XYZ file of C-alpha atoms in Angstrom:
384
model
C 209.660 125.258 23.982
C 210.219 126.630 27.481
C 213.418 125.774 29.287
C 213.115 122.651 31.381
C 213.631 122.934 35.134
C 216.564 121.423 37.020
C 214.950 119.649 39.993
C 216.988 119.363 43.191
C 218.552 115.961 43.715
C 218.269 114.937 40.075
C 221.609 114.114 38.543
C 224.672 111.928 38.910
C 228.365 112.137 39.769
C 231.365 110.434 38.167
C 234.623 110.046 40.107
C 237.856 108.609 38.668
C 241.396 108.410 40.030
C 243.943 110.525 38.147
C 247.095 108.881 36.835
C 248.846 112.269 36.691
C 247.907 114.884 39.238
C 245.390 117.465 38.021
C 245.088 115.742 34.644
C 241.633 114.573 33.683
C 241.963 110.838 32.916
C 239.178 111.217 30.360
C 236.532 108.730 29.316
C 234.548 109.111 32.514
C 231.352 107.178 31.977
C 228.667 105.188 33.760
C 231.254 102.735 35.110
C 232.656 105.594 37.194
C 229.345 106.596 38.758
C 229.483 107.055 42.536
C 226.433 106.841 44.775
C 226.310 110.167 46.621
C 223.995 111.983 49.003
C 224.001 115.667 49.964
C 226.287 116.604 47.075
C 227.458 120.214 47.102
C 229.949 122.248 45.075
C 231.162 125.820 44.984
C 233.039 127.942 42.486
C 234.252 131.261 43.876
C 236.885 133.891 43.142
C 238.889 136.345 45.114
C 238.672 139.886 43.814
C 241.514 142.388 43.963
C 240.103 145.778 44.858
C 241.314 148.944 43.135
C 240.980 152.002 45.305
C 242.644 154.656 43.177
C 241.559 158.226 43.735
C 239.172 159.746 41.233
C 236.580 162.517 41.341
C 233.991 160.272 39.695
C 234.523 156.882 41.378
C 233.709 157.241 45.088
C 233.302 153.467 45.417
C 236.580 152.660 43.719
C 237.245 151.134 40.324
C 236.180 147.764 38.981
C 237.870 144.999 40.958
C 239.963 142.365 39.173
C 238.922 138.693 39.428
C 241.886 136.867 40.951
C 242.396 133.425 42.519
C 239.656 130.908 41.733
C 238.534 128.329 44.284
C 236.489 125.188 43.784
C 235.213 122.939 46.569
C 233.176 119.751 46.717
C 231.487 117.653 49.391
C 229.242 114.610 49.544
C 228.259 111.584 51.599
C 228.410 108.038 50.273
C 227.598 104.612 51.642
C 230.362 102.021 51.872
C 229.860 98.993 49.624
C 232.131 96.231 48.404
C 231.998 93.466 45.854
C 233.415 89.988 46.132
C 237.175 90.204 45.606
C 238.305 87.705 42.993
C 241.419 89.200 41.413
C 242.384 91.966 43.869
C 242.869 94.571 41.157
C 241.114 97.700 39.965
C 238.101 95.663 38.841
C 236.994 94.677 42.345
C 237.999 97.547 44.622
C 235.245 98.973 46.859
C 233.073 101.762 45.491
C 234.809 104.453 47.550
C 238.316 103.606 46.261
C 238.983 106.944 44.443
C 237.752 108.894 47.467
C 239.867 106.967 49.964
C 243.042 107.428 47.908
C 242.413 111.177 47.510
C 241.856 111.577 51.257
C 245.239 110.318 52.417
C 245.014 106.524 52.098
C 247.442 104.255 50.254
C 246.058 101.060 48.719
C 247.699 97.649 49.087
C 246.004 94.885 47.060
C 246.811 91.213 47.499
C 245.352 88.472 45.321
C 246.563 85.660 47.579
C 244.406 86.865 50.460
C 241.663 88.426 48.286
C 242.058 91.752 50.062
C 242.314 95.501 49.518
C 243.854 97.394 52.438
C 243.911 101.181 52.808
C 246.524 102.630 55.177
C 246.387 106.288 56.164
C 249.616 107.929 55.036
C 249.783 111.738 55.095
C 252.846 111.787 52.856
C 251.527 109.737 49.948
C 248.181 110.444 48.338
C 246.355 110.388 45.047
C 243.685 112.631 43.481
C 240.549 112.274 41.404
C 238.609 114.027 38.681
C 234.940 114.631 39.392
C 232.195 115.268 36.859
C 228.821 116.353 38.208
C 225.695 116.453 36.043
C 222.504 118.199 37.112
C 219.752 116.837 34.893
C 216.628 118.566 33.596
C 213.127 117.138 33.799
C 213.400 115.480 30.377
C 216.727 113.748 31.079
C 217.946 115.555 27.969
C 220.245 118.412 29.006
C 222.484 118.909 31.994
C 224.499 121.468 33.860
C 227.950 119.912 33.879
C 230.770 120.759 36.269
C 234.251 119.278 35.978
C 236.755 119.336 38.837
C 240.333 118.082 38.603
C 243.084 117.619 41.167
C 240.524 116.831 43.873
C 241.884 116.049 47.329
C 240.313 116.293 50.751
C 239.492 114.775 54.104
C 237.138 111.948 55.007
C 235.064 111.012 58.034
C 233.630 107.518 58.496
C 230.647 106.870 60.761
C 229.499 103.590 62.281
C 226.111 103.482 64.044
C 224.316 100.226 64.979
C 221.838 99.039 62.369
C 222.696 101.839 59.952
C 224.816 101.984 56.835
C 228.523 102.622 57.212
C 228.910 106.080 55.715
C 231.803 108.168 54.461
C 231.608 111.956 54.361
C 234.238 113.610 52.192
C 234.996 117.214 51.371
C 237.857 119.028 49.729
C 239.127 121.323 47.023
C 240.030 121.158 43.343
C 242.524 122.956 41.129
C 241.422 125.682 38.765
C 240.824 124.617 35.182
C 240.380 127.051 32.343
C 237.819 124.683 30.841
C 235.020 123.061 32.771
C 235.348 124.978 36.007
C 232.369 127.199 35.408
C 229.197 125.106 34.984
C 228.418 124.465 31.328
C 224.751 125.052 30.588
C 222.705 122.788 28.267
C 225.380 120.204 27.720
C 224.113 116.759 26.799
C 224.938 114.178 29.446
C 225.727 110.488 29.170
C 222.140 109.330 29.073
C 221.164 110.135 32.629
C 218.121 107.894 32.545
C 220.349 104.854 31.930
C 222.993 105.426 34.622
C 223.101 102.194 36.613
C 224.408 101.984 40.159
C 226.138 98.776 41.318
C 223.883 96.361 43.192
C 226.404 95.423 45.897
C 224.773 95.653 49.298
C 225.752 98.510 51.585
C 227.814 97.583 54.623
C 225.858 97.813 57.886
C 227.303 98.526 61.314
C 225.952 95.518 63.159
C 226.912 91.921 63.822
C 230.370 93.307 64.397
C 233.396 91.732 66.012
C 234.776 94.349 68.425
C 238.132 94.014 70.124
C 239.636 96.672 72.399
C 243.145 95.421 73.114
C 245.620 96.753 75.660
C 248.764 96.642 73.533
C 251.029 96.628 76.584
C 249.991 93.082 77.574
C 247.569 91.899 74.822
C 244.685 91.702 77.301
C 241.182 92.338 75.995
C 238.995 94.975 77.619
C 235.561 93.463 78.290
C 236.816 89.920 78.742
C 237.421 87.031 76.411
C 240.577 86.545 74.448
C 242.017 87.960 71.240
C 240.000 86.430 68.435
C 237.088 85.663 70.792
C 236.013 88.900 72.533
C 233.638 88.856 75.494
C 231.997 92.198 74.549
C 231.371 93.197 78.161
C 232.510 96.687 77.104
C 229.839 97.625 74.554
C 230.704 100.196 71.882
C 227.545 102.136 70.950
C 228.964 104.160 68.055
C 232.200 105.098 66.334
C 233.233 108.042 64.176
C 236.657 108.369 62.568
C 237.977 111.715 61.322
C 241.028 111.069 59.159
C 242.348 114.497 60.116
C 243.886 115.431 56.774
C 244.414 119.162 56.330
C 244.396 120.844 52.925
C 246.227 123.828 51.574
C 245.876 125.462 48.184
C 249.403 126.002 46.973
C 249.884 128.980 44.724
C 252.771 129.997 42.519
C 253.531 132.492 39.812
C 253.292 129.796 37.157
C 249.904 128.507 38.307
C 246.796 129.293 36.293
C 244.560 131.567 38.381
C 247.038 131.222 41.251
C 246.147 127.746 42.590
C 248.678 125.182 41.396
C 247.704 122.176 43.488
C 245.787 121.015 46.509
C 248.264 119.675 49.041
C 247.362 117.300 51.885
C 249.253 117.139 55.142
C 248.736 115.491 58.490
C 247.049 118.417 60.201
C 246.087 117.494 63.756
C 246.125 113.802 62.897
C 243.346 111.211 62.810
C 240.855 111.075 65.662
C 238.183 108.608 66.752
C 235.097 109.505 68.771
C 233.596 106.505 70.516
C 230.520 106.103 72.732
C 230.790 103.204 75.192
C 228.228 101.971 77.699
C 229.403 102.511 81.253
C 230.339 99.359 83.106
C 231.316 98.813 86.706
C 234.773 100.314 86.876
C 237.077 97.352 86.524
C 239.537 96.546 83.786
C 238.087 99.361 81.636
C 238.570 102.574 83.556
C 238.766 105.372 80.958
C 240.301 107.867 83.394
C 243.111 105.474 84.358
C 243.669 104.434 80.741
C 243.918 108.104 79.751
C 246.190 109.130 82.608
C 248.545 106.173 82.115
C 248.917 106.897 78.364
C 247.747 103.365 77.625
C 247.377 102.708 73.902
C 244.359 100.659 72.772
C 244.245 98.652 69.574
C 240.671 99.161 68.353
C 239.755 96.334 66.008
C 236.337 96.131 64.297
C 235.165 93.594 61.689
C 231.919 94.253 59.770
C 230.336 91.536 57.603
C 228.320 92.426 54.503
C 224.624 91.490 54.806
C 223.763 88.258 53.022
C 227.360 87.260 52.382
C 230.842 86.748 53.775
C 232.635 89.879 52.514
C 234.155 91.831 55.379
C 235.376 95.327 56.143
C 237.874 95.624 58.978
C 238.935 98.816 60.734
C 242.072 98.791 62.884
C 243.616 101.762 64.640
C 245.765 102.560 67.656
C 244.227 105.141 69.961
C 245.130 107.086 73.074
C 242.243 108.497 75.129
C 242.689 112.261 75.523
C 240.828 115.235 76.934
C 237.471 115.176 78.674
C 235.497 111.982 79.214
C 231.881 112.893 78.535
C 229.397 111.185 80.862
C 225.907 111.145 79.362
C 222.698 109.147 79.075
C 221.774 107.271 75.910
C 218.419 105.418 75.686
C 218.250 105.184 79.468
C 221.798 103.875 79.772
C 224.738 105.875 81.030
C 227.573 106.171 78.543
C 231.093 107.480 78.203
C 231.999 109.644 75.244
C 235.675 109.169 74.458
C 238.053 110.988 72.133
C 241.007 108.926 70.966
C 243.968 110.376 69.138
C 245.549 107.826 66.848
C 249.148 107.399 67.948
C 251.991 104.929 67.531
C 252.404 102.649 70.555
C 255.868 103.225 71.941
C 257.973 100.095 72.024
C 261.646 100.057 73.094
C 262.294 97.304 70.527
C 261.550 99.837 67.792
C 264.959 101.377 68.435
C 265.815 105.021 68.895
C 263.719 107.054 68.428
C 261.027 104.626 69.540
C 258.245 106.152 67.498
C 257.599 107.184 63.941
C 259.695 104.995 61.657
C 258.543 101.487 60.708
C 257.282 100.678 64.208
C 257.045 96.981 65.023
C 253.444 97.031 66.260
C 251.246 94.782 64.112
C 249.099 97.045 61.968
C 249.421 94.088 59.634
C 248.016 90.693 60.570
C 249.814 88.078 62.643
C 249.141 84.742 64.282
C 247.798 86.351 67.461
C 244.799 87.838 65.618
C 246.208 91.312 66.083
C 245.975 93.894 63.312
C 244.208 93.261 60.010
C 243.167 89.755 58.971
C 245.181 89.459 55.771
C 248.879 89.246 56.592
C 250.140 91.595 53.893
C 253.035 94.030 53.831
C 251.668 97.474 54.680
C 253.175 100.937 55.163
C 253.721 102.055 58.735
C 250.596 103.696 60.049
C 248.066 104.082 62.828
C 244.883 103.409 60.820
C 244.141 100.632 58.333
C 240.858 99.733 56.627
C 240.797 96.339 54.970
C 238.215 94.861 52.596
C 238.482 91.095 52.319
C 236.630 88.107 50.916
C 237.538 85.321 53.379
C 238.396 81.972 51.839
């Protein structure tokens, strides 16, 4: 029988958090399936050239395959299930990706919440198995990647799904790195994706808070925003930078993928222009005013919520444009610690007192749980 074709877009991807870095946790199966779009992977090698002189080799000698590189990228929608026990059984679908892109997870059963805090010094990794399936759902091209770490971007556009785009690198593995042809998969036709509804970016509570005096841009009060300053879209780049660390003891040269803070997390926000009043982006930028940006998204058809909280300083150029007949400002916010003299000396960078965690003034995340110091927190919660 002729070989079956491998149609584009036909396959599935498993992702599972590693207990030990760059060690396949094994037993990846349909429970680890991740909904992905635009999945891509590469497997490349550096070649060491040999240019010795010879009368019969004008182009040089055969080069030597050297350091191997493996990269991955995909988009996924953000979904969550009702949190009942606040453990590994009810984390959101993107949990392994978040933890491998610089976030630390804090789970709390008392508040039925999972909170991810961006922490460039503490991160996990995942193993990825990708199966490209033939037309008979019989054989696959299988690729295994271990030690996966990377960076993530989250996008929020009205009426659309909340999406995460992630990309990164993996560590060389002597087995599984090169695609294995004609390997039987896990019954591709029976892979079942969870039915939890995707989170949509609408019906959102939006609070832009001046942390110097707790006033709310756009009117209203904390906990009851007036929304006179309308946010049209939001994109968050977590800003994690990757480096492939190589040592003499590493197989094929790459020993691990290391994450570090890079240029730091950034938010790009489009806001409808209003009569210059309490929200004057030029004055806010020039005065180094820090804004607490606080967004709560509710899952369609239910009460589950995703909350995004970060502290941003407007920097650079303020882009004036037109969007659907309305003039808008395009703002870039660098996520920074608000400086507070009560934090001691130095004022910034070590357990700052600003409320990334919840408090009675409706600042920070809803669930009042103990979190690491940080400038960005994403909380999934099932309100009681």
